[in-house]
C-alpha cells in the first residue's frame, strides 16, 4: 500500500512526532517549550515544507504513561535541509509547546469523528513529517485553547 500523496491545496498542517519513550520530552519542554528545529525524512514531503505553513507537534509513546497527543502548534520558518554527512534532514520551526493543561490527549482526538482518519492514527510509525488536511486541521483547532 502506498502512502497518500500530500496535496498543497489540501494541506492544513504538517505534523511532526516525538517519541517520549526515546527522549525525555517532558523534561526538555519544561526547560525550553519552543521547538526551533526537528528532524524530517528526506523526500517529496520534506521538499514541500515552506515558511509560514502550520505545524503540529505530536507526542507519542507507551500509552498510559503520559497524556500523548497534540502538544504544540506553530509554523514552519524555512525549507527543510539536509544535515551534515550521515546526519538527518531538519526543518526550522517556530513551534511553542502548549502548557500541560492545554495539550490535547490522543483519546479525545481519536473520539472525534472528524479526526478519526488522521494519518498519525493510521500509520503511527511513519516518518516525519505527517500531515493534516485542511478539514482535519480545522477540527483540531476546535480542541485547542483560544
Tab-separated table of C-alpha atoms in Angstrom:
chain	number	residue	atom	x	y	z
A	1	UNK	CA	0.000	0.000	0.000
A	2	UNK	CA	1.386	3.393	-0.941
A	3	UNK	CA	1.054	6.374	1.337
A	4	UNK	CA	-1.341	9.095	0.212
A	5	UNK	CA	0.247	11.982	-1.628
A	6	UNK	CA	0.112	15.301	0.182
A	7	UNK	CA	-1.513	17.993	-1.930
A	8	UNK	CA	-0.675	21.585	-1.096
A	9	UNK	CA	-4.250	22.641	-1.929
A	10	UNK	CA	-5.496	20.390	0.905
A	11	UNK	CA	-2.598	20.738	3.356
A	12	UNK	CA	-3.943	22.008	6.654
A	13	UNK	CA	-0.759	21.482	8.669
A	14	UNK	CA	2.334	19.367	8.867
A	15	UNK	CA	2.588	17.038	11.845
A	16	UNK	CA	5.897	16.101	13.417
A	17	UNK	CA	6.208	13.385	16.021
A	18	UNK	CA	8.438	12.946	19.022
A	19	UNK	CA	8.601	9.692	20.975
A	20	UNK	CA	8.686	10.281	24.725
A	21	UNK	CA	9.812	6.677	25.273
A	22	UNK	CA	13.082	7.512	23.497
A	23	UNK	CA	13.613	11.112	24.626
A	24	UNK	CA	12.547	12.933	27.790
A	25	UNK	CA	10.137	15.283	26.030
A	26	UNK	CA	8.534	16.381	29.288
A	27	UNK	CA	11.883	17.444	30.732
A	28	UNK	CA	13.039	19.041	27.503
A	29	UNK	CA	9.894	21.118	27.102
A	30	UNK	CA	9.848	22.085	30.778
A	31	UNK	CA	13.296	23.655	30.210
A	32	UNK	CA	12.548	25.122	26.777
A	33	UNK	CA	8.962	24.984	25.489
A	34	UNK	CA	9.888	26.161	21.987
A	35	UNK	CA	10.823	23.806	19.159
A	36	UNK	CA	13.049	25.602	16.659
A	37	UNK	CA	14.078	22.597	14.549
A	38	UNK	CA	13.082	18.947	14.129
A	39	UNK	CA	14.298	16.066	12.021
A	40	UNK	CA	12.364	15.040	8.912
A	41	UNK	CA	12.794	12.255	6.411
A	42	UNK	CA	14.180	13.338	3.040
A	43	UNK	CA	11.588	13.026	0.315
A	44	UNK	CA	8.857	14.856	-1.509
A	45	UNK	CA	7.039	15.822	1.721
A	46	UNK	CA	10.122	17.484	3.199
A	47	UNK	CA	10.617	19.329	-0.085
A	48	UNK	CA	7.038	20.685	0.148
A	49	UNK	CA	7.644	22.270	3.557
A	50	UNK	CA	7.750	26.080	3.350
A	51	UNK	CA	7.916	29.047	5.697
A	52	UNK	CA	4.521	30.048	7.052
A	53	UNK	CA	2.884	26.617	6.859
A	54	UNK	CA	1.251	25.440	10.105
A	55	UNK	CA	2.877	22.580	12.001
A	56	UNK	CA	1.603	20.425	14.869
A	57	UNK	CA	3.756	18.610	17.436
A	58	UNK	CA	2.505	15.102	18.289
A	59	UNK	CA	3.972	13.407	21.360
A	60	UNK	CA	3.850	9.624	21.242
A	61	UNK	CA	4.992	6.735	23.384
A	62	UNK	CA	3.690	3.961	25.611
A	63	UNK	CA	0.028	4.554	26.248
A	64	UNK	CA	-0.923	5.347	29.801
A	65	UNK	CA	2.443	6.809	30.782
A	66	UNK	CA	1.745	10.376	29.666
A	67	UNK	CA	-1.202	12.170	28.025
A	68	UNK	CA	0.117	11.757	24.485
A	69	UNK	CA	-1.357	13.631	21.568
A	70	UNK	CA	-1.052	17.220	20.367
A	71	UNK	CA	1.451	19.114	22.487
A	72	UNK	CA	2.057	22.161	20.308
A	73	UNK	CA	1.084	24.174	17.252
A	74	UNK	CA	3.259	26.615	15.353
A	75	UNK	CA	4.749	27.440	11.974
A	76	UNK	CA	7.454	26.226	9.632
A	77	UNK	CA	10.035	29.016	9.290
A	78	UNK	CA	12.038	27.778	6.291
A	79	UNK	CA	12.760	24.934	3.922
A	80	UNK	CA	13.786	21.500	5.172
A	81	UNK	CA	17.505	20.987	4.636
A	82	UNK	CA	19.946	18.103	4.642
A	83	UNK	CA	22.129	17.754	7.702
A	84	UNK	CA	25.859	17.222	7.776
A	85	UNK	CA	27.052	13.938	6.241
A	86	UNK	CA	25.247	10.991	7.876
A	87	UNK	CA	23.003	13.380	9.813
A	88	UNK	CA	19.229	13.678	9.302
A	89	UNK	CA	17.430	16.405	7.447
A	90	UNK	CA	15.784	19.042	9.613
A	91	UNK	CA	13.192	21.750	9.226
A	92	UNK	CA	13.303	25.110	11.027
A	93	UNK	CA	10.254	25.830	13.173
A	94	UNK	CA	8.605	28.318	15.473
A	95	UNK	CA	6.608	25.763	17.444
A	96	UNK	CA	5.640	26.634	21.013
A	97	UNK	CA	4.721	23.684	23.207
A	98	UNK	CA	1.391	24.088	24.971
A	99	UNK	CA	1.116	24.204	28.747
A	100	UNK	CA	0.350	20.720	30.086
A	101	UNK	CA	-3.289	21.558	30.832
A	102	UNK	CA	-3.790	22.758	27.221
A	103	UNK	CA	-2.374	19.698	25.453
A	104	UNK	CA	-4.939	17.669	23.544
A	105	UNK	CA	-4.831	13.978	24.515
A	106	UNK	CA	-4.884	11.258	21.901
A	107	UNK	CA	-8.130	9.592	23.154
A	108	UNK	CA	-10.037	12.861	22.815
A	109	UNK	CA	-8.809	13.298	19.249
A	110	UNK	CA	-9.480	9.679	18.313
A	111	UNK	CA	-13.063	10.022	19.607
A	112	UNK	CA	-13.687	12.968	17.257
A	113	UNK	CA	-15.129	11.529	14.024
A	114	UNK	CA	-13.625	14.431	12.082
A	115	UNK	CA	-10.140	13.299	13.148
A	116	UNK	CA	-10.522	9.508	13.087
A	117	UNK	CA	-8.707	9.231	9.746
A	118	UNK	CA	-5.607	11.178	10.820
A	119	UNK	CA	-2.509	9.693	9.249
A	120	UNK	CA	-0.840	9.567	12.685
A	121	UNK	CA	-3.589	7.140	13.801
A	122	UNK	CA	-3.384	5.021	10.640
A	123	UNK	CA	0.425	4.973	10.411
A	124	UNK	CA	1.824	5.876	13.838
A	125	UNK	CA	5.321	4.624	12.974
A	126	UNK	CA	5.589	6.602	9.724
A	127	UNK	CA	8.497	9.009	9.376
A	128	UNK	CA	8.267	12.770	9.868
A	129	UNK	CA	6.552	14.735	8.501
A	130	UNK	CA	2.989	13.538	8.608
A	131	UNK	CA	0.146	15.897	7.764
A	132	UNK	CA	-3.417	17.016	8.416
A	133	UNK	CA	-5.845	18.028	5.710
A	134	UNK	CA	-7.497	21.444	5.786
A	135	UNK	CA	-10.653	19.900	7.309
A	136	UNK	CA	-8.674	17.918	9.899
A	137	UNK	CA	-6.678	20.959	10.986
A	138	UNK	CA	-9.890	22.982	11.325
A	139	UNK	CA	-11.335	20.197	13.506
A	140	UNK	CA	-8.175	20.029	15.617
A	141	UNK	CA	-8.317	23.778	16.254
A	142	UNK	CA	-11.704	23.313	17.952
A	143	UNK	CA	-9.874	21.332	20.663
A	144	UNK	CA	-7.103	23.909	21.203
A	145	UNK	CA	-7.195	26.773	23.700
A	146	UNK	CA	-8.414	30.081	22.283
